[in-house]
């Protein structure tokens, strides 16, 4: 029996390899409208029109076979059969962006020079057509010596033809090799080939050109970017409210229902105080997370994010990073873990290390519940003029605080520990596109699912453990349950350390389980107060926001927010940092400096707020 043949997708970044991979194999690899999305190889099964199943591999985009970054190295190794534990691919599918042909043909020639059976997927022909480019695939096939199949990955066009060409490629000898060409000669050849293949070209990208002039303008572009961010944060508060209220009401009803149906017992308390109050307090934030990601996904798909990265390049260069760090840092707004993994597309090791070290300061979505619950309780829902809500403004300020902190730390690091020359930034601008509804829906569903899964697993478990620690040993009549509990005792110890920055014992208590996941800070406060309220008369547990207002002062609340801007409250981030930096040195450094920063920021916030009489 012969082994299953392997087919690998190669090409420049943003050519649509992952989109093609998804279309062929039915996988759901992340695709996005900027270069450097795929940083690892991924495999799936694809059945050729001949009925033969093959193993299809999606690779990170590359500009050449001499790797300049870890993700390019993966590609180069896989293609050459040097990747450990992986057989060399039998057929290469070279994916080209038809609307950017000249550039993409440079790498294509380098791959073809390997002399492997190859097929070219001339992808994104729809965009080329829209831009008024009519291409002749036959001319290109003639020049390259391999079949050229026009495709539109996202509309599944040309897939059958591509499958047939792949099936045939394995049995045919590769065409005339384009060997012996140097980089400059390849560029000249690419220019000639692209021109030969273009049948007609009209100037229809005028609109896009003028849009670029505005969005990439050093000042106007920046103003537009700030305005967009601002709208996003306003929307996170304003639009989520009705949905959050609905979820809150449902959870309240569940709580009352459980209270009424279940007989009075420890189990009932565990369910109402631990599971419903705790996990429920986090679930309320689902609408906000979905809204935030709807914006992020739409901005990514439209091609705007890459423009923002380009704009940021100047600022990044000033702090000693390059625009290349922008995408990893941007991903860190979802979660630092994919963000840190995305740094694999940064070629300079010191650039990369600096980016990893500052990534946790980007406000990840796990902080959103913490921020919003405190803001909701302590910041009045007033309008500061021009329809700008104060709550959204404070949220914006917290995100900004993380960014400013990251900039300062990068500045210092690049002049000391990770000193080195800033590397240049090459990034082609992706085309503007209307976000596709289906992609958006899938992306949003994935984010929502991640959030719900966290609530159902880690947040649930930590909350239950905390509830147990809060309920044992049992308090004697007249004593406060939280005071005598194991959790209360542990928190008393920690409270000594955080007292100087204005934190009370409950806040200290919330910090420990939040190391597992930041949202747990909210669920543990909810559970603590539910347990605390539970031992009085069987009063209706007040909403978490009201509890906080009754128990904390404004300076305390602000200090808590400041803490969460900086504190490395998440073990998984530390673990990923260890993996990506191959050792404990940098994660230890990260932990140390972030805790120090959090402590200082919370302390300064507290004492300034107290001095200001807040
Ligand atoms: N209009 C159109 N858009 C496409 C086509 N193929 C891909 N796209 C879009 O192009 C963008 C890039 O696609 P990806 O599949 O992420 O590109 P990639 O080659 O995997 O990029 P890297 O992983 O960064 O190397 C995405 O926004 C896709 O939706 C196509 O044929 N037509
Ligand atoms: Mg990809």
CSV table of C-alpha atoms in Angstrom, one decimal, residues 60-411:
chain,number,residue,atom,x,y,z
A,60,UNK,CA,2.7,30.3,6.9
A,61,UNK,CA,3.3,32.9,4.2
A,62,UNK,CA,6.9,33.6,3.2
A,63,UNK,CA,8.8,36.0,1.0
A,64,UNK,CA,11.6,33.6,0.3
A,65,UNK,CA,13.1,30.2,1.1
A,66,UNK,CA,15.9,31.7,3.2
A,67,UNK,CA,13.9,32.3,6.3
A,68,UNK,CA,14.1,35.6,8.1
A,69,UNK,CA,11.6,34.8,10.8
A,70,UNK,CA,10.4,31.7,12.7
A,71,UNK,CA,7.2,31.3,10.7
A,72,UNK,CA,9.1,31.5,7.4
A,73,UNK,CA,11.4,28.9,8.7
A,74,UNK,CA,8.6,26.5,9.2
A,75,UNK,CA,7.6,27.0,5.5
A,76,UNK,CA,11.1,26.6,4.2
A,77,UNK,CA,11.7,23.5,6.2
A,78,UNK,CA,8.5,21.8,5.3
A,79,UNK,CA,9.0,22.4,1.6
A,80,UNK,CA,12.5,21.1,1.6
A,81,UNK,CA,11.5,18.0,3.7
A,82,UNK,CA,13.7,19.2,6.6
A,83,UNK,CA,10.9,19.5,9.0
A,84,UNK,CA,11.3,16.9,11.7
A,85,UNK,CA,8.7,14.2,11.6
A,86,UNK,CA,7.2,15.3,8.3
A,87,UNK,CA,7.5,13.8,5.0
A,88,UNK,CA,8.5,16.0,2.1
A,89,UNK,CA,5.4,17.2,0.1
A,90,UNK,CA,4.8,15.5,-3.1
A,91,UNK,CA,3.0,18.4,-4.8
A,92,UNK,CA,3.3,22.1,-4.1
A,93,UNK,CA,0.3,24.4,-4.7
A,94,UNK,CA,1.8,27.9,-5.2
A,95,UNK,CA,-0.8,30.4,-4.3
A,96,UNK,CA,-0.6,33.8,-6.0
A,97,UNK,CA,-2.5,37.0,-5.4
A,98,UNK,CA,-3.7,37.8,-8.9
A,99,UNK,CA,-4.0,41.5,-8.1
A,100,UNK,CA,-0.5,41.6,-6.8
A,101,UNK,CA,1.1,39.4,-9.4
A,102,UNK,CA,4.4,40.9,-9.9
A,103,UNK,CA,5.4,40.7,-6.3
A,104,UNK,CA,4.1,37.2,-5.7
A,105,UNK,CA,5.8,35.9,-8.8
A,106,UNK,CA,9.2,36.5,-7.2
A,107,UNK,CA,8.8,33.9,-4.5
A,108,UNK,CA,6.9,31.6,-6.9
A,109,UNK,CA,10.0,31.3,-9.2
A,110,UNK,CA,12.1,30.5,-6.2
A,111,UNK,CA,9.8,27.6,-5.2
A,112,UNK,CA,9.5,26.4,-8.8
A,113,UNK,CA,13.3,26.3,-9.0
A,114,UNK,CA,13.2,23.4,-6.5
A,115,UNK,CA,11.9,21.3,-9.4
A,116,UNK,CA,9.1,19.7,-7.5
A,117,UNK,CA,5.7,18.9,-9.1
A,118,UNK,CA,3.8,22.1,-8.7
A,119,UNK,CA,0.5,23.8,-9.6
A,120,UNK,CA,-0.2,27.5,-9.4
A,121,UNK,CA,-3.5,28.8,-7.9
A,122,UNK,CA,-4.0,32.2,-9.3
A,123,UNK,CA,-6.1,33.3,-6.4
A,124,UNK,CA,-8.2,36.5,-5.8
A,125,UNK,CA,-9.0,36.8,-9.5
A,126,UNK,CA,-12.2,38.5,-8.4
A,127,UNK,CA,-10.3,41.3,-6.8
A,128,UNK,CA,-8.1,41.6,-9.8
A,129,UNK,CA,-11.2,41.9,-12.0
A,130,UNK,CA,-12.7,44.4,-9.7
A,131,UNK,CA,-9.6,46.5,-10.1
A,132,UNK,CA,-9.9,46.3,-13.8
A,133,UNK,CA,-7.1,43.7,-14.4
A,134,UNK,CA,-7.8,41.0,-16.9
A,135,UNK,CA,-5.2,38.2,-16.7
A,136,UNK,CA,-4.3,35.4,-19.1
A,137,UNK,CA,-3.7,32.3,-17.1
A,138,UNK,CA,-2.5,30.4,-20.2
A,139,UNK,CA,0.3,32.9,-20.8
A,140,UNK,CA,1.4,32.6,-17.2
A,141,UNK,CA,1.3,28.8,-17.4
A,142,UNK,CA,3.5,28.9,-20.5
A,143,UNK,CA,6.0,31.2,-18.8
A,144,UNK,CA,6.1,29.2,-15.5
A,145,UNK,CA,6.0,25.8,-17.1
A,146,UNK,CA,3.3,24.5,-14.7
A,147,UNK,CA,-0.5,24.6,-14.8
A,148,UNK,CA,-2.1,27.9,-13.6
A,149,UNK,CA,-5.6,27.7,-12.3
A,150,UNK,CA,-7.6,30.9,-11.6
A,151,UNK,CA,-9.4,30.6,-8.2
A,152,UNK,CA,-11.5,32.6,-5.8
A,153,UNK,CA,-10.9,30.8,-2.5
A,154,UNK,CA,-13.6,32.6,-0.6
A,155,UNK,CA,-16.3,31.9,-3.2
A,156,UNK,CA,-15.0,28.3,-3.9
A,157,UNK,CA,-14.4,29.1,-7.5
A,158,UNK,CA,-11.9,27.0,-9.4
A,159,UNK,CA,-11.6,24.4,-6.7
A,160,UNK,CA,-12.5,21.4,-8.9
A,161,UNK,CA,-10.0,22.5,-11.6
A,162,UNK,CA,-7.4,22.9,-9.0
A,163,UNK,CA,-8.0,19.4,-7.7
A,164,UNK,CA,-7.7,18.0,-11.1
A,165,UNK,CA,-4.4,19.8,-11.7
A,166,UNK,CA,-3.1,18.5,-8.4
A,167,UNK,CA,-4.0,15.0,-9.3
A,168,UNK,CA,-2.2,15.3,-12.6
A,169,UNK,CA,0.8,17.1,-11.2
A,170,UNK,CA,1.9,14.1,-9.3
A,171,UNK,CA,2.2,12.0,-12.4
A,172,UNK,CA,3.9,14.5,-14.6
A,173,UNK,CA,7.5,15.7,-14.5
A,174,UNK,CA,8.0,19.3,-13.5
A,175,UNK,CA,8.3,21.8,-16.3
A,176,UNK,CA,11.5,23.7,-17.2
A,177,UNK,CA,13.1,24.6,-13.9
A,178,UNK,CA,13.7,28.3,-13.4
A,179,UNK,CA,17.0,27.5,-11.7
A,180,UNK,CA,20.1,29.6,-11.5
A,181,UNK,CA,18.3,32.9,-11.1
A,182,UNK,CA,19.4,35.4,-8.5
A,183,UNK,CA,17.0,37.6,-6.5
A,184,UNK,CA,17.4,40.5,-8.9
A,185,UNK,CA,16.9,38.4,-12.0
A,186,UNK,CA,13.8,36.9,-10.5
A,187,UNK,CA,12.4,40.3,-9.9
A,188,UNK,CA,13.1,41.3,-13.5
A,189,UNK,CA,11.5,38.1,-14.7
A,190,UNK,CA,8.5,38.6,-12.5
A,191,UNK,CA,8.0,42.0,-13.9
A,192,UNK,CA,8.1,40.7,-17.5
A,193,UNK,CA,5.8,37.8,-16.7
A,194,UNK,CA,3.3,39.9,-14.9
A,195,UNK,CA,3.1,42.3,-17.9
A,196,UNK,CA,2.9,39.5,-20.4
A,197,UNK,CA,-0.1,38.0,-18.5
A,198,UNK,CA,-2.0,41.2,-18.1
A,199,UNK,CA,-4.4,41.5,-20.9
A,200,UNK,CA,-5.9,44.8,-19.9
A,201,UNK,CA,-5.7,47.2,-17.0
A,202,UNK,CA,-8.0,50.1,-16.2
A,203,UNK,CA,-7.6,52.7,-13.5
A,204,UNK,CA,-10.4,51.8,-11.2
A,205,UNK,CA,-8.6,51.9,-7.9
A,206,UNK,CA,-8.9,55.7,-7.7
A,207,UNK,CA,-11.4,55.5,-4.8
A,208,UNK,CA,-9.1,53.2,-2.9
A,209,UNK,CA,-6.1,55.4,-3.6
A,210,UNK,CA,-7.9,58.4,-2.1
A,211,UNK,CA,-9.1,56.4,0.8
A,212,UNK,CA,-5.5,55.4,1.4
A,213,UNK,CA,-4.4,59.0,1.2
A,214,UNK,CA,-6.7,59.9,4.0
A,215,UNK,CA,-6.3,56.8,6.2
A,216,UNK,CA,-2.5,56.7,5.9
A,217,UNK,CA,-2.1,60.4,6.4
A,218,UNK,CA,0.2,61.0,9.4
A,219,UNK,CA,-2.3,63.3,11.1
A,220,UNK,CA,-5.7,62.8,9.5
A,221,UNK,CA,-5.1,59.1,9.5
A,222,UNK,CA,-4.4,59.2,13.2
A,223,UNK,CA,-7.4,61.2,14.0
A,224,UNK,CA,-9.6,58.7,12.1
A,225,UNK,CA,-8.0,55.8,14.0
A,226,UNK,CA,-8.7,57.4,17.4
A,227,UNK,CA,-12.2,58.2,16.3
A,228,UNK,CA,-12.8,54.6,15.3
A,229,UNK,CA,-11.4,53.3,18.6
A,230,UNK,CA,-13.5,55.8,20.5
A,231,UNK,CA,-16.7,54.7,18.8
A,232,UNK,CA,-15.8,51.0,19.6
A,233,UNK,CA,-15.5,51.7,23.3
A,234,UNK,CA,-18.7,53.7,23.4
A,235,UNK,CA,-20.5,51.0,21.7
A,236,UNK,CA,-19.2,48.3,24.0
A,237,UNK,CA,-21.1,50.0,26.8
A,238,UNK,CA,-24.1,51.5,25.0
A,239,UNK,CA,-25.1,48.6,22.8
A,240,UNK,CA,-24.5,45.8,25.3
A,241,UNK,CA,-26.7,47.1,28.0
A,242,UNK,CA,-30.1,45.7,26.9
A,243,UNK,CA,-28.6,42.3,26.2
A,244,UNK,CA,-26.6,42.3,29.5
A,245,UNK,CA,-29.8,43.2,31.3
A,246,UNK,CA,-31.6,40.3,29.8
A,247,UNK,CA,-28.9,37.8,30.8
A,248,UNK,CA,-28.8,39.3,34.3
A,249,UNK,CA,-32.6,38.9,34.6
A,250,UNK,CA,-32.3,35.3,33.5
A,251,UNK,CA,-29.6,34.6,36.0
A,252,UNK,CA,-31.6,36.3,38.7
A,253,UNK,CA,-34.6,34.1,37.9
A,254,UNK,CA,-32.5,31.0,38.0
A,255,UNK,CA,-31.1,32.0,41.3
A,256,UNK,CA,-34.6,32.6,42.8
A,257,UNK,CA,-35.9,29.4,41.2
A,258,UNK,CA,-33.1,27.3,42.7
A,259,UNK,CA,-33.6,29.0,46.0
A,260,UNK,CA,-37.3,28.1,45.9
A,261,UNK,CA,-37.1,24.6,44.6
A,262,UNK,CA,-34.1,23.2,46.4
A,263,UNK,CA,-34.4,22.4,50.1
A,264,UNK,CA,-32.1,24.4,52.3
A,265,UNK,CA,-28.7,22.7,52.3
A,266,UNK,CA,-25.0,23.2,51.6
A,267,UNK,CA,-25.7,22.0,48.0
A,268,UNK,CA,-28.3,24.7,47.5
A,269,UNK,CA,-25.9,27.3,48.8
A,270,UNK,CA,-23.1,26.0,46.5
A,271,UNK,CA,-25.5,26.3,43.6
A,272,UNK,CA,-26.9,29.7,44.3
A,273,UNK,CA,-23.8,31.4,45.8
A,274,UNK,CA,-21.1,29.6,43.9
A,275,UNK,CA,-22.3,28.5,40.6
A,276,UNK,CA,-25.1,30.9,39.8
A,277,UNK,CA,-23.8,34.1,41.5
A,278,UNK,CA,-20.2,33.4,40.6
A,279,UNK,CA,-20.3,32.1,37.1
A,280,UNK,CA,-23.4,34.1,36.3
A,281,UNK,CA,-21.5,37.3,37.2
A,282,UNK,CA,-19.1,36.6,34.4
A,283,UNK,CA,-21.6,35.4,31.8
A,284,UNK,CA,-23.2,38.8,31.9
A,285,UNK,CA,-20.3,40.1,29.8
A,286,UNK,CA,-20.9,38.0,26.8
A,287,UNK,CA,-22.6,40.8,24.9
A,288,UNK,CA,-19.8,43.2,25.4
A,289,UNK,CA,-17.2,40.7,24.3
A,290,UNK,CA,-19.2,39.9,21.2
A,291,UNK,CA,-19.6,43.6,20.3
A,292,UNK,CA,-15.9,44.3,20.8
A,293,UNK,CA,-14.9,41.4,18.6
A,294,UNK,CA,-17.5,42.3,16.0
A,295,UNK,CA,-15.6,45.6,15.5
A,296,UNK,CA,-12.2,44.0,15.6
A,297,UNK,CA,-13.2,41.4,13.0
A,298,UNK,CA,-14.9,43.9,10.7
A,299,UNK,CA,-11.8,46.2,10.9
A,300,UNK,CA,-9.5,43.3,10.1
A,301,UNK,CA,-11.6,42.0,7.2
A,302,UNK,CA,-12.0,45.4,5.6
A,303,UNK,CA,-8.3,45.9,5.3
A,304,UNK,CA,-8.3,48.8,7.8
A,305,UNK,CA,-6.1,47.0,10.4
A,306,UNK,CA,-3.2,46.8,8.1
A,307,UNK,CA,-3.5,50.6,7.5
A,308,UNK,CA,-3.5,51.1,11.2
A,309,UNK,CA,-0.4,49.0,11.5
A,310,UNK,CA,1.2,51.1,8.9
A,311,UNK,CA,0.3,54.3,10.7
A,312,UNK,CA,1.6,52.9,13.9
A,313,UNK,CA,4.9,52.0,12.3
A,314,UNK,CA,6.2,55.5,12.9
A,315,UNK,CA,5.3,55.5,16.5
A,316,UNK,CA,6.6,52.0,16.9
A,317,UNK,CA,9.9,53.0,15.3
A,318,UNK,CA,10.1,55.8,17.9
A,319,UNK,CA,9.9,53.3,20.7
A,320,UNK,CA,12.3,50.9,19.0
A,321,UNK,CA,9.8,48.4,17.6
A,322,UNK,CA,8.5,48.0,14.1
A,323,UNK,CA,5.0,47.9,12.6
A,324,UNK,CA,5.5,44.2,12.5
A,325,UNK,CA,4.8,44.2,16.3
A,326,UNK,CA,1.5,45.8,15.7
A,327,UNK,CA,-0.5,42.7,14.6
A,328,UNK,CA,0.8,40.6,17.6
A,329,UNK,CA,0.0,43.4,19.9
A,330,UNK,CA,-3.4,43.8,18.4
A,331,UNK,CA,-4.2,40.1,18.8
A,332,UNK,CA,-3.3,40.5,22.4
A,333,UNK,CA,-6.4,42.6,22.8
A,334,UNK,CA,-8.3,39.4,22.5
A,335,UNK,CA,-5.8,37.4,24.6
A,336,UNK,CA,-2.1,37.6,25.1
A,337,UNK,CA,-1.6,34.0,24.2
A,338,UNK,CA,-2.3,34.1,20.5
A,339,UNK,CA,-0.6,37.5,20.5
A,340,UNK,CA,2.6,36.1,21.9
A,341,UNK,CA,2.4,33.3,19.4
A,342,UNK,CA,1.9,35.7,16.6
A,343,UNK,CA,5.3,37.3,17.4
A,344,UNK,CA,6.7,34.4,15.4
A,345,UNK,CA,6.3,36.6,12.3
A,346,UNK,CA,8.8,39.1,13.7
A,347,UNK,CA,12.2,38.4,12.2
A,348,UNK,CA,14.5,40.3,14.6
A,349,UNK,CA,14.8,38.3,17.9
A,350,UNK,CA,15.1,41.4,20.1
A,351,UNK,CA,12.1,43.0,18.5
A,352,UNK,CA,10.3,39.8,19.1
A,353,UNK,CA,11.3,39.5,22.7
A,354,UNK,CA,10.3,43.1,23.4
A,355,UNK,CA,6.9,42.5,21.8
A,356,UNK,CA,6.4,39.3,23.9
A,357,UNK,CA,7.3,41.2,27.1
A,358,UNK,CA,4.9,44.0,26.5
A,359,UNK,CA,2.0,42.0,25.0
A,360,UNK,CA,0.3,41.3,28.4
A,361,UNK,CA,-0.2,45.0,28.9
A,362,UNK,CA,-2.6,45.1,26.0
A,363,UNK,CA,-6.1,44.8,27.5
A,364,UNK,CA,-7.2,41.3,26.9
A,365,UNK,CA,-10.9,40.4,26.8
A,366,UNK,CA,-10.7,38.7,30.1
A,367,UNK,CA,-10.1,42.1,31.7
A,368,UNK,CA,-13.3,43.5,30.2
A,369,UNK,CA,-15.6,41.9,32.9
A,370,UNK,CA,-13.4,43.3,35.7
A,371,UNK,CA,-13.3,46.7,34.1
A,372,UNK,CA,-17.0,46.9,33.3
A,373,UNK,CA,-18.2,45.6,36.7
A,374,UNK,CA,-16.2,48.3,38.6
A,375,UNK,CA,-17.0,51.0,36.1
A,376,UNK,CA,-20.7,50.1,36.2
A,377,UNK,CA,-20.7,50.4,40.0
A,378,UNK,CA,-18.6,53.4,40.5
A,379,UNK,CA,-18.6,55.6,37.4
A,380,UNK,CA,-21.9,57.4,36.9
A,381,UNK,CA,-23.6,56.8,33.6
A,382,UNK,CA,-23.5,60.5,32.6
A,383,UNK,CA,-22.9,62.3,29.4
A,384,UNK,CA,-19.8,64.5,29.3
A,385,UNK,CA,-21.1,66.3,26.3
A,386,UNK,CA,-21.3,65.6,22.5
A,387,UNK,CA,-23.1,62.4,23.4
A,388,UNK,CA,-19.9,60.9,24.9
A,389,UNK,CA,-20.6,58.7,27.9
A,390,UNK,CA,-18.4,58.9,30.9
A,391,UNK,CA,-18.3,55.1,31.4
A,392,UNK,CA,-17.1,54.5,27.9
A,393,UNK,CA,-14.5,57.2,28.3
A,394,UNK,CA,-13.1,55.6,31.4
A,395,UNK,CA,-12.9,52.2,29.7
A,396,UNK,CA,-11.1,53.9,26.8
A,397,UNK,CA,-8.7,55.4,29.3
A,398,UNK,CA,-7.9,52.0,30.8
A,399,UNK,CA,-7.1,50.6,27.4
A,400,UNK,CA,-5.0,53.6,26.7
A,401,UNK,CA,-3.2,53.2,30.0
A,402,UNK,CA,-2.1,49.7,29.1
A,403,UNK,CA,-0.9,51.0,25.7
A,404,UNK,CA,1.0,53.9,27.2
A,405,UNK,CA,2.6,51.5,29.8
A,406,UNK,CA,3.6,49.2,27.0
A,407,UNK,CA,5.2,52.1,25.0
A,408,UNK,CA,7.2,53.2,28.0
A,409,UNK,CA,8.4,49.7,28.9
A,410,UNK,CA,9.4,49.1,25.3
A,411,UNK,CA,11.3,52.4,25.2
